Tab-separated table of C-alpha atoms and ligand atoms in Angstrom:
chain	number	residue	atom	x	y	z
A	1	MET	CA	13.584	25.002	19.536
A	2	ASP	CA	16.225	25.152	16.867
A	3	PHE	CA	15.189	23.577	13.572
A	4	SER	CA	18.163	24.756	11.529
A	5	LEU	CA	20.564	22.213	10.060
A	6	THR	CA	24.214	22.439	11.082
A	7	PRO	CA	26.776	23.285	8.381
A	8	ARG	CA	27.799	19.596	8.427
A	9	GLN	CA	24.206	18.419	7.846
A	10	GLN	CA	23.771	20.987	5.083
A	11	GLU	CA	26.987	19.843	3.433
A	12	LEU	CA	25.874	16.189	3.512
A	13	ALA	CA	22.486	17.063	2.003
A	14	ALA	CA	24.097	19.193	-0.715
A	15	ARG	CA	26.631	16.469	-1.529
A	16	ALA	CA	23.878	13.837	-1.671
A	17	ARG	CA	21.830	16.039	-3.982
A	18	ALA	CA	24.804	16.543	-6.281
A	19	PHE	CA	25.488	12.790	-6.236
A	20	VAL	CA	21.893	12.097	-7.222
A	21	ASP	CA	21.973	14.688	-9.999
A	22	GLU	CA	25.348	13.680	-11.428
A	23	VAL	CA	25.510	9.930	-10.840
A	24	LEU	CA	22.039	8.440	-10.316
A	25	LEU	CA	19.619	10.519	-12.418
A	26	PRO	CA	21.445	9.653	-15.675
A	27	LEU	CA	20.807	5.955	-14.886
A	28	GLU	CA	17.035	6.246	-14.497
A	29	GLN	CA	16.000	5.705	-18.090
A	30	VAL	CA	18.385	2.819	-18.756
A	31	THR	CA	17.234	1.125	-15.550
A	32	ASP	CA	13.575	1.549	-16.456
A	33	ASP	CA	14.106	0.335	-20.021
A	34	HIS	CA	16.211	-2.627	-18.903
A	35	GLY	CA	13.988	-3.539	-15.926
A	36	GLU	CA	16.921	-3.200	-13.512
A	37	LEU	CA	20.362	-1.620	-13.371
A	38	PRO	CA	22.423	-3.373	-16.065
A	39	MET	CA	25.081	-5.660	-14.570
A	40	GLU	CA	27.936	-3.993	-16.458
A	41	LEU	CA	27.236	-0.643	-14.761
A	42	ARG	CA	27.163	-1.933	-11.207
A	43	GLU	CA	30.851	-1.974	-10.262
A	44	GLY	CA	31.332	1.551	-11.610
A	45	ILE	CA	28.465	2.853	-9.473
A	46	ARG	CA	29.832	1.067	-6.406
A	47	GLN	CA	33.121	2.869	-6.889
A	48	LYS	CA	31.340	6.206	-7.268
A	49	VAL	CA	29.488	5.640	-3.979
A	50	ARG	CA	32.898	5.224	-2.310
A	51	ASP	CA	34.411	8.196	-4.166
A	52	TRP	CA	31.600	10.489	-3.057
A	53	GLY	CA	31.977	9.361	0.569
A	54	PHE	CA	28.724	7.452	1.026
A	55	ALA	CA	30.079	3.989	1.890
A	56	GLY	CA	28.545	2.611	5.093
A	57	ILE	CA	26.243	5.511	5.929
A	58	ASN	CA	24.261	3.582	8.561
A	59	HIS	CA	27.015	2.071	10.703
A	60	SER	CA	29.454	3.231	13.334
A	61	LYS	CA	33.082	3.948	12.524
A	62	GLU	CA	34.050	1.009	14.734
A	63	ASN	CA	32.088	-1.260	12.382
A	64	GLY	CA	33.559	0.254	9.240
A	65	GLY	CA	30.836	2.832	8.622
A	66	LEU	CA	30.797	6.618	8.593
A	67	GLY	CA	29.447	7.072	12.118
A	68	LEU	CA	26.649	9.413	11.022
A	69	SER	CA	23.803	10.491	13.266
A	70	MET	CA	20.230	9.621	12.261
A	71	LEU	CA	19.638	13.242	11.290
A	72	GLU	CA	22.687	13.161	9.011
A	73	GLN	CA	21.525	9.892	7.443
A	74	THR	CA	18.083	11.402	6.954
A	75	ALA	CA	19.519	14.426	5.162
A	76	ILE	CA	21.261	12.046	2.727
A	77	GLU	CA	18.358	9.610	2.283
A	78	GLU	CA	15.904	12.408	1.582
A	79	GLN	CA	17.995	13.417	-1.422
A	80	LEU	CA	18.362	9.789	-2.544
A	81	GLY	CA	14.563	9.541	-2.497
A	82	ARG	CA	14.404	11.936	-5.459
A	83	VAL	CA	15.718	9.282	-7.809
A	84	THR	CA	13.409	6.735	-9.478
A	85	ASN	CA	13.682	2.984	-10.113
A	86	GLY	CA	14.983	2.263	-6.618
A	87	LEU	CA	18.392	3.576	-7.635
A	88	TRP	CA	18.768	4.908	-4.104
A	89	SER	CA	19.618	1.316	-3.180
A	90	CYS	CA	22.932	1.726	-5.030
A	91	VAL	CA	23.977	3.472	-1.811
A	92	TRP	CA	24.137	0.372	0.336
A	93	ARG	CA	22.987	0.130	3.924
A	94	PRO	CA	24.414	-3.083	5.394
A	95	PRO	CA	21.798	-4.900	7.531
A	96	VAL	CA	21.557	-3.349	10.996
A	97	SER	CA	21.279	-6.767	12.641
A	98	LEU	CA	24.918	-7.431	11.741
A	99	LYS	CA	26.068	-4.943	14.368
A	100	PHE	CA	24.840	-7.410	16.989
A	101	GLY	CA	27.150	-10.090	15.611
A	102	THR	CA	30.327	-11.356	17.257
A	103	GLU	CA	33.610	-9.605	16.492
A	104	ALA	CA	34.417	-12.393	14.015
A	105	GLN	CA	31.033	-11.985	12.292
A	106	ARG	CA	31.393	-8.238	12.045
A	107	GLU	CA	34.845	-8.647	10.567
A	108	ARG	CA	33.623	-11.210	8.046
A	109	TRP	CA	30.311	-9.662	6.970
A	110	LEU	CA	29.732	-6.169	8.326
A	111	ARG	CA	32.980	-4.273	7.743
A	112	PRO	CA	33.419	-5.474	4.140
A	113	SER	CA	29.735	-4.644	3.546
A	114	CYS	CA	30.274	-1.101	4.786
A	115	ARG	CA	33.101	-0.725	2.286
A	116	GLY	CA	30.875	-2.130	-0.472
A	117	HIS	CA	32.929	-5.258	-1.031
A	118	ARG	CA	30.119	-7.465	0.238
A	119	ARG	CA	26.359	-7.030	0.261
A	120	GLY	CA	23.590	-8.768	2.184
A	121	ALA	CA	19.931	-9.365	1.333
A	122	PHE	CA	17.303	-10.063	3.977
A	123	ALA	CA	14.830	-12.956	3.723
A	124	ILE	CA	11.930	-13.176	6.120
A	125	SER	CA	8.762	-13.135	3.936
A	126	GLU	CA	7.266	-16.318	2.512
A	127	GLU	CA	4.166	-17.302	0.576
A	128	GLY	CA	2.206	-17.713	3.811
A	129	ALA	CA	4.136	-15.268	5.992
A	130	GLY	CA	3.928	-11.533	5.322
A	131	SER	CA	2.526	-9.251	7.990
A	132	ASP	CA	2.445	-12.205	10.355
A	133	PRO	CA	5.993	-13.566	10.511
A	134	ARG	CA	5.005	-16.248	13.018
A	135	GLN	CA	3.664	-18.055	9.946
A	136	VAL	CA	7.220	-18.539	8.676
A	137	ARG	CA	7.706	-22.167	7.656
A	138	THR	CA	11.421	-22.089	6.978
A	139	ARG	CA	12.991	-24.248	9.632
A	140	ALA	CA	16.484	-24.702	10.970
A	141	VAL	CA	17.492	-28.078	12.317
A	142	LYS	CA	20.822	-28.828	13.964
A	143	HIS	CA	22.676	-31.690	12.317
A	144	GLY	CA	26.133	-32.525	13.553
A	145	GLY	CA	28.047	-29.263	13.861
A	146	GLU	CA	25.886	-27.271	11.452
A	147	TRP	CA	22.375	-26.007	10.800
A	148	LEU	CA	20.239	-27.198	7.894
A	149	LEU	CA	17.734	-24.653	6.529
A	150	THR	CA	14.630	-25.764	4.647
A	151	GLY	CA	11.922	-23.517	3.222
A	152	VAL	CA	11.028	-21.032	0.478
A	153	LYS	CA	11.540	-17.264	0.784
A	154	TRP	CA	9.804	-14.607	-1.301
A	155	PHE	CA	10.597	-10.997	-2.229
A	156	VAL	CA	14.317	-11.142	-1.357
A	157	THR	CA	15.338	-7.642	-2.427
A	158	SER	CA	18.738	-7.125	-4.053
A	159	TYR	CA	19.477	-10.847	-4.142
A	160	ASN	CA	21.314	-10.466	-7.441
A	161	ALA	CA	23.486	-7.707	-6.002
A	162	SER	CA	24.306	-9.650	-2.835
A	163	ASP	CA	26.806	-12.287	-1.866
A	164	PHE	CA	25.060	-13.331	1.334
A	165	VAL	CA	21.488	-13.602	2.587
A	166	ILE	CA	20.316	-13.219	6.189
A	167	VAL	CA	17.577	-15.820	6.562
A	168	HIS	CA	14.909	-15.738	9.260
A	169	ALA	CA	14.034	-19.319	10.229
A	170	HIS	CA	12.314	-21.109	13.096
A	171	VAL	CA	14.551	-23.484	14.995
A	172	ASP	CA	12.929	-26.935	14.957
A	173	ASP	CA	9.806	-25.373	13.394
A	174	ASP	CA	9.074	-23.542	16.653
A	175	PRO	CA	7.681	-19.993	16.079
A	176	ASP	CA	8.886	-19.071	19.557
A	177	ARG	CA	12.457	-19.620	18.385
A	178	PRO	CA	12.861	-17.286	15.393
A	179	THR	CA	16.548	-17.085	14.549
A	180	LEU	CA	18.776	-15.396	11.954
A	181	PHE	CA	21.287	-17.294	9.829
A	182	ILE	CA	23.805	-15.808	7.426
A	183	VAL	CA	23.981	-17.813	4.215
A	184	ASP	CA	26.980	-17.127	1.996
A	185	LYS	CA	26.585	-17.398	-1.768
A	186	PRO	CA	27.194	-19.716	-3.463
A	187	VAL	CA	26.012	-22.551	-1.247
A	188	VAL	CA	24.831	-26.089	-1.953
A	189	ASN	CA	21.129	-26.942	-1.669
A	190	MET	CA	19.876	-23.417	-2.266
A	191	ALA	CA	18.070	-22.607	-5.523
A	192	HIS	CA	17.145	-19.247	-7.008
A	193	LEU	CA	13.622	-20.083	-8.230
A	194	ARG	CA	12.852	-16.823	-10.047
A	195	SER	CA	12.864	-13.037	-9.835
A	196	PRO	CA	9.349	-11.909	-10.800
A	197	LYS	CA	8.482	-8.526	-12.313
A	198	PHE	CA	6.917	-5.901	-10.088
A	199	MET	CA	5.010	-2.657	-10.619
A	200	HIS	CA	8.232	-0.675	-10.253
A	201	ASN	CA	11.449	-1.352	-12.068
A	202	PHE	CA	14.085	-1.518	-9.381
A	203	ALA	CA	17.870	-1.290	-9.474
A	204	PHE	CA	18.134	-4.906	-8.314
A	205	ASP	CA	15.819	-7.918	-8.175
A	206	HIS	CA	13.294	-9.329	-5.687
A	207	ALA	CA	14.011	-13.052	-5.703
A	208	GLU	CA	12.326	-16.247	-4.601
A	209	LEU	CA	14.729	-18.714	-3.006
A	210	GLU	CA	14.375	-22.338	-2.045
A	211	PHE	CA	16.415	-23.829	0.774
A	212	ASN	CA	16.535	-27.580	0.888
A	213	GLU	CA	18.621	-28.664	3.865
A	214	THR	CA	21.026	-25.840	3.068
A	215	PRO	CA	24.016	-26.196	5.404
A	216	VAL	CA	24.978	-23.199	7.536
A	217	PRO	CA	27.927	-23.392	9.945
A	218	GLU	CA	27.319	-22.663	13.603
A	219	GLU	CA	29.399	-19.480	13.420
A	220	ALA	CA	26.975	-18.049	10.840
A	221	MET	CA	24.070	-17.952	13.298
A	222	LEU	CA	23.482	-14.288	14.170
A	223	GLY	CA	22.663	-13.680	17.839
A	224	GLY	CA	21.159	-16.468	19.879
A	225	ILE	CA	18.384	-18.952	19.207
A	226	GLY	CA	15.035	-17.135	19.443
A	227	GLN	CA	16.550	-13.664	18.985
A	228	GLY	CA	15.388	-13.225	15.394
A	229	PHE	CA	12.850	-10.482	16.107
A	230	GLU	CA	14.901	-8.739	18.730
A	231	LEU	CA	17.778	-8.300	16.275
A	232	THR	CA	15.452	-7.128	13.527
A	233	LYS	CA	13.627	-4.489	15.600
A	234	ASP	CA	16.257	-1.783	15.154
A	235	TRP	CA	16.336	-2.577	11.467
A	236	PHE	CA	12.599	-1.892	11.208
A	237	VAL	CA	13.057	1.511	12.810
A	238	GLU	CA	15.883	2.349	10.442
A	239	ALA	CA	14.019	1.019	7.398
A	240	ARG	CA	10.911	3.011	8.308
A	241	LEU	CA	12.927	6.208	8.609
A	242	GLN	CA	14.612	5.452	5.328
A	243	ILE	CA	11.258	4.951	3.601
A	244	ALA	CA	9.915	8.159	5.127
A	245	SER	CA	13.011	10.058	3.942
A	246	HIS	CA	12.653	8.651	0.428
A	247	ALA	CA	8.956	9.491	0.392
A	248	VAL	CA	9.688	13.119	1.289
A	249	GLY	CA	12.426	13.312	-1.354
A	250	ALA	CA	10.183	11.731	-3.993
A	251	ALA	CA	7.308	14.096	-3.179
A	252	CYS	CA	9.672	17.091	-3.369
A	253	ARG	CA	10.942	16.084	-6.783
A	254	ALA	CA	7.438	15.528	-8.144
A	255	ALA	CA	6.332	18.872	-6.744
A	256	GLU	CA	9.334	20.639	-8.294
A	257	VAL	CA	8.604	19.123	-11.716
A	258	ALA	CA	4.901	20.009	-11.463
A	259	ASN	CA	5.606	23.538	-10.238
A	260	ASP	CA	7.976	24.243	-13.139
A	261	TYR	CA	5.538	22.768	-15.606
A	262	ALA	CA	2.611	24.773	-14.235
A	263	ALA	CA	4.614	27.966	-14.768
A	264	GLY	CA	5.558	27.152	-18.378
A	265	ARG	CA	2.528	25.328	-19.752
A	266	GLN	CA	0.073	27.657	-21.485
A	267	GLN	CA	-3.562	26.779	-22.087
A	268	PHE	CA	-6.398	29.173	-22.838
A	269	GLY	CA	-3.806	31.920	-23.266
A	270	ARG	CA	-2.208	31.765	-19.831
A	271	PRO	CA	0.028	29.585	-17.668
A	272	ILE	CA	-1.978	26.767	-16.123
A	273	ARG	CA	-0.789	27.812	-12.650
A	274	ASP	CA	-3.120	30.799	-13.026
A	275	PHE	CA	-6.067	28.414	-12.806
A	276	GLN	CA	-7.035	28.139	-9.179
A	277	SER	CA	-7.543	24.381	-9.354
A	278	ILE	CA	-3.866	23.976	-10.327
A	279	GLU	CA	-2.622	26.559	-7.865
A	280	PHE	CA	-4.543	24.930	-5.026
A	281	MET	CA	-3.077	21.539	-5.890
A	282	LEU	CA	0.404	23.048	-5.640
A	283	ALA	CA	-0.521	24.660	-2.328
A	284	ASP	CA	-1.806	21.372	-0.917
A	285	MET	CA	1.330	19.565	-2.110
A	286	ALA	CA	3.600	22.129	-0.462
A	287	VAL	CA	1.728	21.912	2.831
A	288	GLU	CA	1.831	18.104	2.794
A	289	ILE	CA	5.601	18.143	2.226
A	290	PHE	CA	6.088	20.815	4.884
A	291	ALA	CA	4.247	18.745	7.501
A	292	ALA	CA	5.849	15.413	6.587
A	293	LYS	CA	9.348	16.851	6.475
A	294	SER	CA	8.894	18.471	9.887
A	295	MET	CA	7.825	15.118	11.301
A	296	LEU	CA	10.702	13.293	9.613
A	297	TYR	CA	13.383	15.563	11.019
A	298	ARG	CA	11.782	15.539	14.447
A	299	VAL	CA	11.807	11.733	14.681
A	300	ALA	CA	15.394	11.516	13.411
A	301	TRP	CA	16.396	14.114	16.004
A	302	GLU	CA	14.573	12.209	18.760
A	303	ILE	CA	16.547	9.080	17.922
A	304	ASP	CA	19.792	11.037	18.138
A	305	GLN	CA	18.685	12.379	21.535
A	306	GLY	CA	18.281	8.814	22.799
A	307	LEU	CA	14.478	8.786	23.094
A	308	ASP	CA	13.083	5.673	24.800
A	309	ARG	CA	13.199	2.708	22.393
A	310	LYS	CA	9.469	1.978	22.654
A	311	LEU	CA	8.575	5.560	21.810
A	312	VAL	CA	11.024	5.487	18.921
A	313	HIS	CA	9.259	2.428	17.520
A	314	ALA	CA	5.877	4.110	17.852
A	315	HIS	CA	7.063	7.325	16.213
A	316	ALA	CA	8.832	5.469	13.391
A	317	SER	CA	5.563	3.666	12.583
A	318	ALA	CA	3.582	6.905	12.561
A	319	LEU	CA	6.238	8.532	10.400
A	320	LYS	CA	6.370	5.709	7.863
A	321	LEU	CA	2.575	5.638	7.637
A	322	HIS	CA	2.238	9.377	7.189
A	323	CYS	CA	5.111	9.969	4.782
A	324	SER	CA	4.372	7.005	2.493
A	325	GLU	CA	0.711	8.006	2.194
A	326	MET	CA	1.598	11.698	1.832
A	327	ALA	CA	3.921	10.919	-1.075
A	328	GLY	CA	1.167	8.958	-2.825
A	329	ARG	CA	-1.166	11.956	-2.610
A	330	VAL	CA	1.451	14.527	-3.658
A	331	ILE	CA	2.756	12.530	-6.607
A	332	ASP	CA	-0.785	11.827	-7.786
A	333	LYS	CA	-1.475	15.571	-7.850
A	334	ALA	CA	1.830	16.256	-9.623
A	335	LEU	CA	0.894	13.750	-12.309
A	336	GLN	CA	-2.500	15.427	-12.718
A	337	ILE	CA	-0.860	18.838	-13.191
A	338	LEU	CA	1.359	17.374	-15.912
A	339	GLY	CA	-1.663	15.998	-17.785
A	340	GLY	CA	-0.806	13.442	-20.476
A	341	ARG	CA	2.909	14.102	-20.124
A	342	GLY	CA	2.745	12.898	-16.544
A	343	TYR	CA	1.485	9.562	-17.816
A	344	MET	CA	4.500	9.005	-20.082
A	345	ARG	CA	7.146	6.598	-18.854
A	346	GLU	CA	9.901	8.992	-19.821
A	347	ASN	CA	8.547	11.449	-17.275
A	348	PRO	CA	10.035	11.062	-13.761
A	349	VAL	CA	6.661	11.732	-12.169
A	350	GLU	CA	5.196	8.651	-13.874
A	351	ARG	CA	8.054	6.567	-12.483
A	352	LEU	CA	7.712	8.107	-9.021
A	353	TYR	CA	4.005	7.245	-9.137
A	354	ARG	CA	4.836	3.570	-9.722
A	355	ASP	CA	7.797	3.537	-7.337
A	356	ILE	CA	6.106	5.081	-4.343
A	357	ARG	CA	3.248	2.590	-4.162
A	358	VAL	CA	5.305	-0.126	-2.501
A	359	ASP	CA	6.154	2.184	0.393
A	360	ARG	CA	2.673	1.525	1.759
A	361	ILE	CA	3.371	-2.219	1.662
A	362	TRP	CA	6.945	-3.141	2.538
A	363	GLU	CA	8.526	-2.873	5.991
A	364	GLY	CA	5.033	-3.186	7.441
A	365	THR	CA	1.916	-2.224	5.503
A	366	SER	CA	-0.044	0.936	6.310
A	367	GLU	CA	-2.579	-1.251	8.112
A	368	ILE	CA	0.126	-2.834	10.258
A	369	GLN	CA	1.513	0.621	11.133
A	370	ARG	CA	-2.007	1.590	12.266
A	371	VAL	CA	-2.191	-1.582	14.370
A	372	ILE	CA	1.117	-0.611	16.037
A	373	ILE	CA	0.059	3.021	16.561
A	374	ALA	CA	-3.366	2.066	17.940
A	375	GLY	CA	-1.720	-0.482	20.238
A	376	GLN	CA	0.596	2.215	21.595
A	377	ILE	CA	-2.321	4.587	22.200
A	378	LYS	CA	-4.179	1.860	24.086
A	379	LYS	CA	-1.134	0.954	26.164
A	380	ARG	CA	0.499	4.306	26.806
A	381	GLY	CA	-2.053	6.931	25.940
A	382	LEU	CA	-2.402	9.530	23.207
A	383	GLY	CA	0.509	11.421	24.685
A	384	VAL	CA	2.857	9.111	22.773
A	385	PHE	CA	1.906	11.035	19.647
A	386	ALA	CA	0.245	14.221	20.816
A	387	ASP	CA	2.608	15.207	23.648
A	388	ILE	CA	-0.362	15.502	25.965
A	389	GLY	CA	-1.128	13.846	29.252
A	390	GLY	CA	2.410	12.496	29.663
A	391	ALA	CA	3.141	9.304	27.757
A	392	SER	CA	4.344	6.426	29.926
A	393	SER	CA	7.149	4.344	28.521
B	401	LIG	C1	8.907	-5.004	-3.846
B	401	LIG	C2	8.921	-5.729	-2.545
B	401	LIG	C3	10.135	-5.978	-1.924
B	401	LIG	C4	10.179	-6.678	-0.715
B	401	LIG	N1	11.387	-6.969	-0.137
B	401	LIG	C5	11.445	-7.828	0.908
B	401	LIG	C6	12.693	-8.302	1.418
B	401	LIG	O1	13.757	-7.893	0.953
B	401	LIG	N2	12.689	-9.228	2.399
B	401	LIG	C7	11.532	-9.689	2.952
B	401	LIG	O2	11.600	-10.542	3.847
B	401	LIG	N3	10.328	-9.246	2.510
B	401	LIG	C8	10.246	-8.343	1.509
B	401	LIG	N4	9.037	-7.894	1.032
B	401	LIG	C9	7.811	-8.406	1.632
B	401	LIG	C10	7.007	-7.353	2.388
B	401	LIG	O3	7.620	-7.084	3.602
B	401	LIG	C11	5.569	-7.893	2.537
B	401	LIG	O4	4.970	-7.812	1.252
B	401	LIG	C12	4.756	-7.134	3.545
B	401	LIG	O5	5.235	-7.362	4.843
B	401	LIG	C13	3.286	-7.526	3.495
B	401	LIG	O6	3.129	-8.912	3.508
B	401	LIG	P1	2.210	-9.615	2.400
B	401	LIG	O7	2.595	-9.065	1.072
B	401	LIG	O8	2.309	-11.077	2.580
B	401	LIG	O9	0.736	-9.136	2.688
B	401	LIG	P2	-0.260	-9.741	3.802
B	401	LIG	O10	0.409	-9.760	5.131
B	401	LIG	O11	-0.849	-10.995	3.316
B	401	LIG	O12	-1.362	-8.600	3.832
B	401	LIG	C14	-2.395	-8.506	2.846
B	401	LIG	C15	-3.325	-7.363	3.270
B	401	LIG	O13	-3.898	-7.656	4.571
B	401	LIG	C16	-3.615	-6.603	5.460
B	401	LIG	N5	-3.433	-7.125	6.813
B	401	LIG	C17	-2.643	-8.164	7.211
B	401	LIG	N6	-2.693	-8.306	8.539
B	401	LIG	C18	-3.501	-7.328	9.005
B	401	LIG	C19	-3.949	-6.921	10.312
B	401	LIG	N7	-3.535	-7.531	11.420
B	401	LIG	N8	-4.799	-5.871	10.394
B	401	LIG	C20	-5.199	-5.206	9.288
B	401	LIG	N9	-4.814	-5.532	8.043
B	401	LIG	C21	-3.969	-6.576	7.901
B	401	LIG	C22	-2.350	-5.951	4.924
B	401	LIG	O14	-2.175	-4.641	5.398
B	401	LIG	C23	-2.595	-6.027	3.434
B	401	LIG	O15	-3.419	-4.963	3.039
B	401	LIG	C24	8.974	-7.128	-0.134
B	401	LIG	C25	7.741	-6.855	-0.762
B	401	LIG	C26	7.720	-6.160	-1.950
B	401	LIG	C27	6.405	-5.902	-2.608
């Protein structure tokens, strides 16, 4: 087995780290103070993402992206995970489902999104539909030559940075016909109800939207009727890898801050790292990161090798579960090592502590990941995860 990164992968990781240090870290405090990235800074950051060569990191060259492998994307995302306040989302990842669009749809929405001239938000969750998307109440009804969408969506991330929203709706209220519709902004009969505050401060908002017979032309239906989940499946895999990468990056940054602090902070006449309780926390943090990072790179590599899609889904769930929970434990320890300073909002570890919590909730909660993993074990055997007994696909 060869676990070394190629020179190309190393270069991408180093460039991403430099981008984070030079461009994103200086925005952390202003974003936290302001509650989100101030509007007047947004265009400048978009241009910097292009200048540094990170426009369209998750799409093929044919679709206007950079054509990076999953391992290469992981090397970048891990570095982006070091930054707080969701500023990693300044480096856009156009929705994966768009790659399944027609040539005309890809030309209209995907390629400009890769270049950063357009941006899409994704709206599936509702008041009554979270882990169980069959509870979605937003419906799409055909009227004349167009679709009319009616319903209320919650938690639409980056709505105020987007100029279109991909809406998951049930055709004729039928949960067996989940379908995706691309809604361009501005549009009649769609209202932005509010953008509530959350535990983290995030670069962009998480909006609630009301659709009231919002008209969508036929050519803005993505895929076929009933294909809503099928088109979103790949996106879940990608999102789970992205979260895992961010979690590893966040844990690394917290550990670095805590390690430096433990070396410099003197109490009782010696550096606090000389107390075994502190030293053991650092040891546990390092081991947690070591294990999670090994898993992360393995799953990214498996995807690049073309591992069976079902196994990829299973491994992405396990990875997201492990890395998001690992980061919570590591950052909690880092905060403890920093004492009162770790509890101050101006300290990155305090912000990481707030930021990382949502990783156990969005893109499938930890409980839902366990449901998926347990289901795979029941269906295909433990070999899916333990490489024993030959997993069946
Ligand atoms: C900051 C933020 C941004 C988000 N961005 C978006 C977005 O851009 N677009 C979008 O569509 N959605 C978005 N979401 C929604 C997110 O995907 C949901 O919050 C998530 O899927 C969980 O749904 P829920 O909050 O309704 O919780 P629920 O599904 O109501 O779950 C509540 C609790 O019950 C548990 N539970 C539920 N079902 C089971 C089960 N079968 N077995 C065991 N336990 C179970 C859950 O794990 C959880 O602990 C976002 C959420 C947040 C917080």
